[in-house]
PDB file of C-alpha atoms and ligand atoms in Angstrom:
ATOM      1  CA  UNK A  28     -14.850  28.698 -52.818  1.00 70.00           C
ATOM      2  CA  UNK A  29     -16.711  31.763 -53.886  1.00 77.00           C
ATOM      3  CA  UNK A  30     -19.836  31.457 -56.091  1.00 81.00           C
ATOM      4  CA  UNK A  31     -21.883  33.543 -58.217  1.00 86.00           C
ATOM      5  CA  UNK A  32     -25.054  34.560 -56.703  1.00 92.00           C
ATOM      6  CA  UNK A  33     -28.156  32.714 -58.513  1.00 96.00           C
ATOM      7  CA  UNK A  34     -31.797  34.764 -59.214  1.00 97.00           C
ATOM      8  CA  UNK A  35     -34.289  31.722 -58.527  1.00 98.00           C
ATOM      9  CA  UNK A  36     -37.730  32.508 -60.059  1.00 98.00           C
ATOM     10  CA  UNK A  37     -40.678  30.918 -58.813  1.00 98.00           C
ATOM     11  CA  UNK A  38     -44.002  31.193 -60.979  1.00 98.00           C
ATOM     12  CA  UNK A  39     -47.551  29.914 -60.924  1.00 97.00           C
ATOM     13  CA  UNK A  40     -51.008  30.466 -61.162  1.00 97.00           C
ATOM     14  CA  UNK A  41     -52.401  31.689 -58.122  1.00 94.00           C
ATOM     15  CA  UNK A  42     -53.238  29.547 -55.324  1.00 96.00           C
ATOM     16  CA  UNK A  43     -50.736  26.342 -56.748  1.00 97.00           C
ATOM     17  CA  UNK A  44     -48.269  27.043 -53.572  1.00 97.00           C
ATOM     18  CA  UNK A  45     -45.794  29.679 -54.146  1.00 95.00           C
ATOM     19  CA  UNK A  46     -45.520  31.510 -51.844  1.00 93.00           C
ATOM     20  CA  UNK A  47     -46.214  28.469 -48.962  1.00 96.00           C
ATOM     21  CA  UNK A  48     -42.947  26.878 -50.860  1.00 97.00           C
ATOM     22  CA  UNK A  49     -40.836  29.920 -50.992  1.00 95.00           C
ATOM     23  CA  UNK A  50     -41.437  30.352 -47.075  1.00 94.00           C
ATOM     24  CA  UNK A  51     -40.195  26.555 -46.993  1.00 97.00           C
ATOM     25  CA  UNK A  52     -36.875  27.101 -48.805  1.00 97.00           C
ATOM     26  CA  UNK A  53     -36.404  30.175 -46.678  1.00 95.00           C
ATOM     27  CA  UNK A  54     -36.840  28.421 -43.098  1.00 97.00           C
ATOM     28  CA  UNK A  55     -34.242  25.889 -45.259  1.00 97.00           C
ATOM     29  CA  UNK A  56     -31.739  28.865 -46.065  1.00 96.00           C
ATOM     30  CA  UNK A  57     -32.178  31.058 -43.851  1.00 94.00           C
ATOM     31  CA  UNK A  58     -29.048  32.868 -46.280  1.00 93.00           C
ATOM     32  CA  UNK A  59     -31.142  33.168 -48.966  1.00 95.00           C
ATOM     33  CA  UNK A  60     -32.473  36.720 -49.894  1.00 94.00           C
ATOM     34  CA  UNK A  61     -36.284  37.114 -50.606  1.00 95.00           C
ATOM     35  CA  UNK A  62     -37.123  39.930 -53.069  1.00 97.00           C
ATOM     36  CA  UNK A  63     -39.715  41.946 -51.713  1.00 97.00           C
ATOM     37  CA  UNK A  64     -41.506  43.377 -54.437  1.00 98.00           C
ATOM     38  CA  UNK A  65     -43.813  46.679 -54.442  1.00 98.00           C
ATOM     39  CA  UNK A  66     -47.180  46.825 -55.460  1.00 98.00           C
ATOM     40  CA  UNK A  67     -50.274  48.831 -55.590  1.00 98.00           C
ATOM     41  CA  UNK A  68     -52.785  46.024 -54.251  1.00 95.00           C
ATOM     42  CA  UNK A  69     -54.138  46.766 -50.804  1.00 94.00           C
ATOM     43  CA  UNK A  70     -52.399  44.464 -48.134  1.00 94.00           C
ATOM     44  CA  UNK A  71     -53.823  41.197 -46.929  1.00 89.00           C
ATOM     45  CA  UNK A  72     -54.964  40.357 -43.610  1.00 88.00           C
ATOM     46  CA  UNK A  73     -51.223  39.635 -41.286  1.00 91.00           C
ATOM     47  CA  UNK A  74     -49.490  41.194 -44.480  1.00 93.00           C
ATOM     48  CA  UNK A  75     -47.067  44.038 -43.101  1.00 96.00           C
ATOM     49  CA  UNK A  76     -45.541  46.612 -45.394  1.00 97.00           C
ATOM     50  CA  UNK A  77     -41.860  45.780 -46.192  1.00 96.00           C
ATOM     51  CA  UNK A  78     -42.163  41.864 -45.042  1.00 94.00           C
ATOM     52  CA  UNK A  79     -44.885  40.605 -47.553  1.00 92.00           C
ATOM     53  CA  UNK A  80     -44.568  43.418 -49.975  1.00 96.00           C
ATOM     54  CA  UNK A  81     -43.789  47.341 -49.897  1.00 98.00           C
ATOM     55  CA  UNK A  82     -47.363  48.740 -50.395  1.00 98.00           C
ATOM     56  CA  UNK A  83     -47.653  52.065 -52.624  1.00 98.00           C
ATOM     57  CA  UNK A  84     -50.345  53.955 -54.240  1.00 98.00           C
ATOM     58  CA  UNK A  85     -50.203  53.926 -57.735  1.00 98.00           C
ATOM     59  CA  UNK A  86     -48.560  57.657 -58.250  1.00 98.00           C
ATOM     60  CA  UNK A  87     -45.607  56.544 -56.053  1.00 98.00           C
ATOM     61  CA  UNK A  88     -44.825  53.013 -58.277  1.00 98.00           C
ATOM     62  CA  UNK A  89     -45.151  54.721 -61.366  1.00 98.00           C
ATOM     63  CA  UNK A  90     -42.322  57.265 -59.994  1.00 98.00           C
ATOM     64  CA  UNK A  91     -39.731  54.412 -59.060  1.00 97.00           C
ATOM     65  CA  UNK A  92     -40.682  53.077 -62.500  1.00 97.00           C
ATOM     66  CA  UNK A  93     -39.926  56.144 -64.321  1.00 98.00           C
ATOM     67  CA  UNK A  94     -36.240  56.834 -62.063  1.00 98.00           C
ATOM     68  CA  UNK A  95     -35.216  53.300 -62.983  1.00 96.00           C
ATOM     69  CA  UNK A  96     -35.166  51.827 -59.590  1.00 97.00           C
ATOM     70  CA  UNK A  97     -37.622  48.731 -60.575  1.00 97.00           C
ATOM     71  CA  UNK A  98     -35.621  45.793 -62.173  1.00 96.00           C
ATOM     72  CA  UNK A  99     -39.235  44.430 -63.926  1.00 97.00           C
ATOM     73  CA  UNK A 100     -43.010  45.596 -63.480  1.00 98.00           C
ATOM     74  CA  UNK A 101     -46.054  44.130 -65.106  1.00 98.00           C
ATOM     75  CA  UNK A 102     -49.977  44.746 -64.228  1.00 96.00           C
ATOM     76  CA  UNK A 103     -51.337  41.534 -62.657  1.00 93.00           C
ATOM     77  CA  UNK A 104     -54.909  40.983 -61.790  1.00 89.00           C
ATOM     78  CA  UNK A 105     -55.436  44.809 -62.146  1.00 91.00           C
ATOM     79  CA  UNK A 106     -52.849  45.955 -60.228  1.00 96.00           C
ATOM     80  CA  UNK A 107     -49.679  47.112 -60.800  1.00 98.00           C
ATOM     81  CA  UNK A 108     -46.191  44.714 -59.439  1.00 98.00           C
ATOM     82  CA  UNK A 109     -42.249  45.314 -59.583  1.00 98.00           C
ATOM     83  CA  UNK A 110     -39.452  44.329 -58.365  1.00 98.00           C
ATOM     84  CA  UNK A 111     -36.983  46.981 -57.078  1.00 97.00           C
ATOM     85  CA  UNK A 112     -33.215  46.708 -58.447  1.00 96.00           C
ATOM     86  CA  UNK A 113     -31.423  47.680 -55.887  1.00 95.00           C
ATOM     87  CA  UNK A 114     -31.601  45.045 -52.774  1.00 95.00           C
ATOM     88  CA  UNK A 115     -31.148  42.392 -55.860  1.00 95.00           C
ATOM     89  CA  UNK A 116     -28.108  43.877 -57.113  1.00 92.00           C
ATOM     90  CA  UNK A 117     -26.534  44.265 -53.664  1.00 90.00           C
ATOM     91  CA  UNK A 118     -27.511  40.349 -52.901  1.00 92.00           C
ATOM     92  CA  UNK A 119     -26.287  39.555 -55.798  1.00 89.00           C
ATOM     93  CA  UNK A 120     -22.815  41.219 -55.745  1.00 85.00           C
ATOM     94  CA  UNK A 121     -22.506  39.786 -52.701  1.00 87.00           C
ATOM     95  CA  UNK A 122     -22.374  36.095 -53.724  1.00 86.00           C
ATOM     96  CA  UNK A 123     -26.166  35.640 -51.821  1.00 92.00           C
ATOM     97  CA  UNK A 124     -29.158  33.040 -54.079  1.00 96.00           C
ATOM     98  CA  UNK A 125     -32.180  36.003 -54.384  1.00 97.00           C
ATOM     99  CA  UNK A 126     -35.667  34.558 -54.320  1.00 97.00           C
ATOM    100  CA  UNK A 127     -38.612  35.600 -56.817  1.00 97.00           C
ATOM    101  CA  UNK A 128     -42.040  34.998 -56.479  1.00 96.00           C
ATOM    102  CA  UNK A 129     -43.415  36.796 -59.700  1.00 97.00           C
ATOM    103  CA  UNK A 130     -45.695  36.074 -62.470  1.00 97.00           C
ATOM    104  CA  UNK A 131     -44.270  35.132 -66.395  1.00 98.00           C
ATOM    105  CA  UNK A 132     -44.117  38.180 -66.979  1.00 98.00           C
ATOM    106  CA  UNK A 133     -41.486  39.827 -64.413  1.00 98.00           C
ATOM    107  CA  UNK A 134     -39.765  35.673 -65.093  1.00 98.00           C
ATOM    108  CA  UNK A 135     -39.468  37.551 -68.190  1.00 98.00           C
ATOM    109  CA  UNK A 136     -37.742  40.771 -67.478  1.00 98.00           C
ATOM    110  CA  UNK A 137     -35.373  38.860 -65.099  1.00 97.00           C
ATOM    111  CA  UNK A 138     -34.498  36.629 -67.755  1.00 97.00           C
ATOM    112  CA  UNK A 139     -33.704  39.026 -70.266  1.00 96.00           C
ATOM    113  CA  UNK A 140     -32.400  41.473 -67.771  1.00 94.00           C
ATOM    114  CA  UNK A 141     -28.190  41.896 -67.250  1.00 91.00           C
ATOM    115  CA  UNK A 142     -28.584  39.711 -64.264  1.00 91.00           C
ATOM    116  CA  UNK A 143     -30.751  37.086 -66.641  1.00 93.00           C
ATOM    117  CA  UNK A 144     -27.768  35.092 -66.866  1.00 92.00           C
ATOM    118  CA  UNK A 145     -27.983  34.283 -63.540  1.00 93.00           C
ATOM    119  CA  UNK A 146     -31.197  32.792 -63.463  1.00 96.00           C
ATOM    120  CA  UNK A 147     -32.698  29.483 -62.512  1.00 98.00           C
ATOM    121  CA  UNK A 148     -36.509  29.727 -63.094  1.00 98.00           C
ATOM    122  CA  UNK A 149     -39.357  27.273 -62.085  1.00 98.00           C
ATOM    123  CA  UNK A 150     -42.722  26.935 -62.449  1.00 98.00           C
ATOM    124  CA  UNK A 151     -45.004  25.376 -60.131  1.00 98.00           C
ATOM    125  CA  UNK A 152     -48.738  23.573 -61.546  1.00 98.00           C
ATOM    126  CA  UNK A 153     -51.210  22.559 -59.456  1.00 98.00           C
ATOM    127  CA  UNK A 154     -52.402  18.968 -59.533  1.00 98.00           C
ATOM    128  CA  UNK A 155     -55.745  19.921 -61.069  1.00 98.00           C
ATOM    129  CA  UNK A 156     -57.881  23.367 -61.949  1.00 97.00           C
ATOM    130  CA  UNK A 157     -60.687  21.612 -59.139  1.00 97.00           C
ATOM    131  CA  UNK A 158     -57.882  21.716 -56.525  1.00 97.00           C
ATOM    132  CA  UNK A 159     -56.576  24.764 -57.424  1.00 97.00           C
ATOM    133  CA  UNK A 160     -59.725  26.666 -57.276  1.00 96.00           C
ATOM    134  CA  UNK A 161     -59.674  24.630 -54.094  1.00 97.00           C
ATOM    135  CA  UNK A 162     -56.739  26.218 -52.635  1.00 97.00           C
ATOM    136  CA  UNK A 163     -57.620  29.857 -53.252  1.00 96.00           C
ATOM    137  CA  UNK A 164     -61.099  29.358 -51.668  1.00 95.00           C
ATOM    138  CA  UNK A 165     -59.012  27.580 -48.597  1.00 95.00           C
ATOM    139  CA  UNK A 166     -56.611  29.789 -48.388  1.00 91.00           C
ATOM    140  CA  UNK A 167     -59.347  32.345 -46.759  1.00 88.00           C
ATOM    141  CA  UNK A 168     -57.964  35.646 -48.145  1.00 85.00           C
ATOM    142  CA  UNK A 169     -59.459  36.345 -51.235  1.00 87.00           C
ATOM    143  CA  UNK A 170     -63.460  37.810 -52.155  1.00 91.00           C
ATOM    144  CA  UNK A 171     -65.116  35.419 -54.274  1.00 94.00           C
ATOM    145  CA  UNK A 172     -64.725  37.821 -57.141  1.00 93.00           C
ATOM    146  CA  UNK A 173     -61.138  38.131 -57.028  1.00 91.00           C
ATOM    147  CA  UNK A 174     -60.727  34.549 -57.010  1.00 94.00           C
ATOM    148  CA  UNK A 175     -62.813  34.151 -60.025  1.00 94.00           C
ATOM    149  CA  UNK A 176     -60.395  36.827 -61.776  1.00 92.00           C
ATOM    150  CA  UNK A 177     -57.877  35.074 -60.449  1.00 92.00           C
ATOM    151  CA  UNK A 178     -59.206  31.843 -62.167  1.00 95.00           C
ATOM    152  CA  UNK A 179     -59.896  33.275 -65.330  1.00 93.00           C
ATOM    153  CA  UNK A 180     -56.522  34.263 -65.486  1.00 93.00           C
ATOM    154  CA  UNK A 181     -54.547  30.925 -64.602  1.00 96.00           C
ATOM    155  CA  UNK A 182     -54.797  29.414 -68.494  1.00 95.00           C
ATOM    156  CA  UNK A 183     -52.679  32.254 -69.269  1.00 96.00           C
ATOM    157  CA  UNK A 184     -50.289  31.822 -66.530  1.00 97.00           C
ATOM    158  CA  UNK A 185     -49.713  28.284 -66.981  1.00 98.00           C
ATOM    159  CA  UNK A 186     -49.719  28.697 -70.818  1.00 98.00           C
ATOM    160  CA  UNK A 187     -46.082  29.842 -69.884  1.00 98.00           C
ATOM    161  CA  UNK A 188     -44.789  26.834 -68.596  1.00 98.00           C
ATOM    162  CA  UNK A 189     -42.280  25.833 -71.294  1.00 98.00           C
ATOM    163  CA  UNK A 190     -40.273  29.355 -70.434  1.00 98.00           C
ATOM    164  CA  UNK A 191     -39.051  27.743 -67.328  1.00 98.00           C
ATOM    165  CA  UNK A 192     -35.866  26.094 -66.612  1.00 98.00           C
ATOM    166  CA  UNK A 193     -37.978  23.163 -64.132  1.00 98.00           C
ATOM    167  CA  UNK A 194     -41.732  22.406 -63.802  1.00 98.00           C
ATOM    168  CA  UNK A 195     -43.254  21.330 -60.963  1.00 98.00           C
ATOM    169  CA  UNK A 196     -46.399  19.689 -59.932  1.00 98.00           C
ATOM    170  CA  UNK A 197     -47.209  20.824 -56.320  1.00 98.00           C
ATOM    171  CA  UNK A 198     -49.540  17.638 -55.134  1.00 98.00           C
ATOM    172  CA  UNK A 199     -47.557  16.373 -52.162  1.00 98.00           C
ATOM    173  CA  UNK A 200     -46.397  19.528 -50.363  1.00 98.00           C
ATOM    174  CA  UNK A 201     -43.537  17.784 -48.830  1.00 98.00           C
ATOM    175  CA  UNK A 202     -42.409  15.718 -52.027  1.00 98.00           C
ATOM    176  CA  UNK A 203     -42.891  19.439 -54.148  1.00 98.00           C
ATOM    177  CA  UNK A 204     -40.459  21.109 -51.372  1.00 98.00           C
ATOM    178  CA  UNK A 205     -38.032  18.011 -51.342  1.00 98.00           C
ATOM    179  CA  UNK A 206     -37.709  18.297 -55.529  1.00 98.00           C
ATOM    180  CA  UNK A 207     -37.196  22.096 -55.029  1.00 98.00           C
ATOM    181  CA  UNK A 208     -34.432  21.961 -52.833  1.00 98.00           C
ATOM    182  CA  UNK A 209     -32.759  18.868 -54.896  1.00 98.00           C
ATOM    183  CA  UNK A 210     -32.750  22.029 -57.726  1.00 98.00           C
ATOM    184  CA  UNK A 211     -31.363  24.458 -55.892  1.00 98.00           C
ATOM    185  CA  UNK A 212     -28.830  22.665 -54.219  1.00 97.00           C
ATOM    186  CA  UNK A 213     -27.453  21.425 -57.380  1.00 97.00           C
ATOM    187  CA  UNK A 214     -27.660  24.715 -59.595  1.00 96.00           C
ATOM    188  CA  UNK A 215     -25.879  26.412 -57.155  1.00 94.00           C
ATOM    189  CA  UNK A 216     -22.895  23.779 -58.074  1.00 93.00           C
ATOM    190  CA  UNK A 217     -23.225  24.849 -61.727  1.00 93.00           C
ATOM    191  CA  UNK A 218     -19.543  25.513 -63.256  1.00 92.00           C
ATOM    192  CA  UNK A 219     -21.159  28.762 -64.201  1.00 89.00           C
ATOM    193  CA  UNK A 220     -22.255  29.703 -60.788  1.00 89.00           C
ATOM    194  CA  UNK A 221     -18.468  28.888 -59.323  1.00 89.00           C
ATOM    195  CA  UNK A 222     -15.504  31.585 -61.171  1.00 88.00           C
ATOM    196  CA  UNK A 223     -13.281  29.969 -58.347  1.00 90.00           C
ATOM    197  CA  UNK A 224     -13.079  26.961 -60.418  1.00 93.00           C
ATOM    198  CA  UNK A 225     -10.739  28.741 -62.911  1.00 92.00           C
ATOM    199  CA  UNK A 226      -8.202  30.012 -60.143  1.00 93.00           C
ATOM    200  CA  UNK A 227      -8.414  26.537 -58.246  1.00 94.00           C
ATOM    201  CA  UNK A 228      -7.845  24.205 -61.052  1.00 95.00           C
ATOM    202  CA  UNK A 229      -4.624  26.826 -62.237  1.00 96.00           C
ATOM    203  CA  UNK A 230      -3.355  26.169 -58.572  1.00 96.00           C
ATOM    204  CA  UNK A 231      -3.983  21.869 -59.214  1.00 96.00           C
ATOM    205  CA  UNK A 232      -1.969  22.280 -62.158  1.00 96.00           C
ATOM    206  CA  UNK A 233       0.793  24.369 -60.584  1.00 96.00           C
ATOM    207  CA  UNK A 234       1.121  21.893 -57.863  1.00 96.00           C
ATOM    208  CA  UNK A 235       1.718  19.289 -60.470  1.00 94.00           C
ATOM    209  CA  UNK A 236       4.231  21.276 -62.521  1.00 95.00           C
ATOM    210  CA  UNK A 237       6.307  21.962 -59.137  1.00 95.00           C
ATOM    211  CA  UNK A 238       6.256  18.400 -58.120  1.00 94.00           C
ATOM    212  CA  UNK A 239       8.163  17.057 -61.727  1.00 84.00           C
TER     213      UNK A 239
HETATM  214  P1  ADP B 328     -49.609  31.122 -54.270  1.00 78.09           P
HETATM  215  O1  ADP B 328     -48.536  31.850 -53.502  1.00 78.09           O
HETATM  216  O2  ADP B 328     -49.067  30.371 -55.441  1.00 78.09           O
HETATM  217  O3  ADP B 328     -50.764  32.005 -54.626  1.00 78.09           O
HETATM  218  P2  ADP B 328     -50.092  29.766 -51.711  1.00 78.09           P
HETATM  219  O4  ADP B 328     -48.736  29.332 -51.326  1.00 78.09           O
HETATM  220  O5  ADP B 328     -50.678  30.962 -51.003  1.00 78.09           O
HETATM  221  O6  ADP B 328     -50.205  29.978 -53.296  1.00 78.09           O
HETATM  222  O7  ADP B 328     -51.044  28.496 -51.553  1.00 78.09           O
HETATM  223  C1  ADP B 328     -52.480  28.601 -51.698  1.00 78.09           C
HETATM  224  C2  ADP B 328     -53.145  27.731 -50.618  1.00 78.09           C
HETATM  225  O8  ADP B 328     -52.882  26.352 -50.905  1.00 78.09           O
HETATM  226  C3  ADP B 328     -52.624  27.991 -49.211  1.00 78.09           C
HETATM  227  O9  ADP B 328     -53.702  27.921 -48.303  1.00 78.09           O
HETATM  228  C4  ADP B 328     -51.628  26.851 -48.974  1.00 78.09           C
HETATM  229  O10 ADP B 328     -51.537  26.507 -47.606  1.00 78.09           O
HETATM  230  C5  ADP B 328     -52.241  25.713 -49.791  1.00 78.09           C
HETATM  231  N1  ADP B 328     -51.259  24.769 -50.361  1.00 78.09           N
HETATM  232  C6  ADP B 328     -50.043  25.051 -50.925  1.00 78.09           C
HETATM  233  N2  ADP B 328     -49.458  23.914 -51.363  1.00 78.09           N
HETATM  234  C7  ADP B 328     -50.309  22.888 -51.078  1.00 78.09           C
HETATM  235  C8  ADP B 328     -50.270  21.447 -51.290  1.00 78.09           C
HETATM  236  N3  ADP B 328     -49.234  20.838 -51.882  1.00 78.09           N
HETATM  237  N4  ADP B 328     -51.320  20.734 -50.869  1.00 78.09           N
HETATM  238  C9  ADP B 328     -52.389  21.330 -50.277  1.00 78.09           C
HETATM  239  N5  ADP B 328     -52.493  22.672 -50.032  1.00 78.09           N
HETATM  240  C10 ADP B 328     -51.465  23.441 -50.445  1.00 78.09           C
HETATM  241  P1  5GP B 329     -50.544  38.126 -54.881  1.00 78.09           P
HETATM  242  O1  5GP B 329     -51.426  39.325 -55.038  1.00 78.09           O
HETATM  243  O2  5GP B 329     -51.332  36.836 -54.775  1.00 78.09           O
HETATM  244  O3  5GP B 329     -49.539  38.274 -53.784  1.00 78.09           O
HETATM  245  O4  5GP B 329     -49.706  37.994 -56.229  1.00 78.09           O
HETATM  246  C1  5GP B 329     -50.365  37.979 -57.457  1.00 78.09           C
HETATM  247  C2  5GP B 329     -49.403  37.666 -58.572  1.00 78.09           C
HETATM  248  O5  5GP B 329     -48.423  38.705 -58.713  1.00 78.09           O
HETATM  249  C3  5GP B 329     -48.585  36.374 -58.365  1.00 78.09           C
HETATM  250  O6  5GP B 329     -48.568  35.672 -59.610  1.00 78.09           O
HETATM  251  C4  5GP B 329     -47.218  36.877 -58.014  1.00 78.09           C
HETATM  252  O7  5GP B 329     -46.198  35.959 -58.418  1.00 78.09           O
HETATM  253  C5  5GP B 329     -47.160  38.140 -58.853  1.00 78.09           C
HETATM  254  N1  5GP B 329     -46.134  39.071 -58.361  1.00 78.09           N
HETATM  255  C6  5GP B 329     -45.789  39.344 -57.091  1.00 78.09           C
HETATM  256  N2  5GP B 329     -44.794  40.226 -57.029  1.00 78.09           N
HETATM  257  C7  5GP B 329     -44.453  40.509 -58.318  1.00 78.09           C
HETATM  258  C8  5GP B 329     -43.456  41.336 -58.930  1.00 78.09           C
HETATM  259  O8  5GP B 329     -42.648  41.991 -58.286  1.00 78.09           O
HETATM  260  N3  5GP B 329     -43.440  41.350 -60.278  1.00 78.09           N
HETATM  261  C9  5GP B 329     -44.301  40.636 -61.054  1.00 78.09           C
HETATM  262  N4  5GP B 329     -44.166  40.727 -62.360  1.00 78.09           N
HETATM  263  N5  5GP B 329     -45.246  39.840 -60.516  1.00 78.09           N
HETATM  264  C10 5GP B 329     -45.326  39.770 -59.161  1.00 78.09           C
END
């Protein structure tokens, strides 16, 4: 049976796991689509343009912004982050679960976006702000400055928590994955998510009138 394509927003501050869990669902579901969003930071060591993230200078996000083509922006740590609408409406359309990893803010936008109803949203928290900080020092990618901004800015992240459909504390990596695909396995059985219902059940009923 057919089924409406869900929009599954991951959050966090930075460092709690996102992006380590969002590569775990993937290897899952290989069928589900990751959004890869644009953005003017420079790239990472191993990031490559148009796997990680489309990389732009500033002049050439601010012109998809202005000709429509980004479904949500928002500045993060000082640089600028979006979403483009079109690979998400295709997925979408075509019954396929789209993957997010944005901050509250683009949650946000999606949310209250035409796809919004669509949505499943959750937010991941690290165990503690010690093994957070933890995490972004291990994770060897980051200047020691731009993990203190980083820091600084995680109160405000998390202060969004209660916008989110699930929270969920990333301690055990493994337990955090298995709780993650628990949700996603059973939103994607949502009535909502399934319009075949309505022609199946008329067929159930059918049956049952041609039988008496
Ligand atoms: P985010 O995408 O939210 O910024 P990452 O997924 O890059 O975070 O994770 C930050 C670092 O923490 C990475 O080095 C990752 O391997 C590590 N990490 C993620 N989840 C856990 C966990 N449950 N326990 C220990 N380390 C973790
Ligand atoms: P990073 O630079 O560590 O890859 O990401 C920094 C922050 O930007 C994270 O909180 C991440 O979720 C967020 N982010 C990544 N892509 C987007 C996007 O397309 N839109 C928004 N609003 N935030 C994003």
């Amino acid at each position: 049976m057919n089924r409406r394509g869900l929009l599954i927003i991951l959050s966090s501050p930075s460092g709690a796991g996102k992006s380590t869990l969002t590569k775990r669902l993937r290897e899952w579901d290989p069928t589900l689509s990751f959004s890869v969003s644009a953005t003017t930071r420079d790239p990472r060591s191993g990031e490559a343009h148009g796997r990680e993230y489309f990389f732009h200078t500033k002049e050439e996000f601010q012109a998809m912004v202005a000709a429509g083509n980004m479904l949500e922006h928002a500045h993060v740590f000082g640089n600028l982050y979006g979403t483009p609408r079109a690979p998400v409406e295709s997925a979408i359309t075509a019954g396929h679960d789209v993957l997010f990893d944005v901050d509250w803010q683009g949650g946000q936008q999606i949310r209250n976006s035409a796809l919004g109803k669509n949505a499943l949203s959750i937010f991941i928290l690290p165990p503690s702000i010690a093994e957070l900080e933890r995490r972004l020092i291990s994770r060897g990618q980051d200047s020691e400055e731009v993990i203190a901004k980083r820091m600084e800015k995680s109160a405000d992240e998390i202060s969004h928590w209660p916008e989110y459909d699930y929270v969920l504390i990333n301690d055990d990596l493994d337990v955090t994955f298995d709780r993650l695909r628990t949700i996603v396995s059973a939103e994607r059985l949502r009535l909502s998510q399934q319009p075949g219902v309505v022609d199946f059940t008329r067929a159930l009923i059918d049956e049952f009138e041609e039988r008496s």
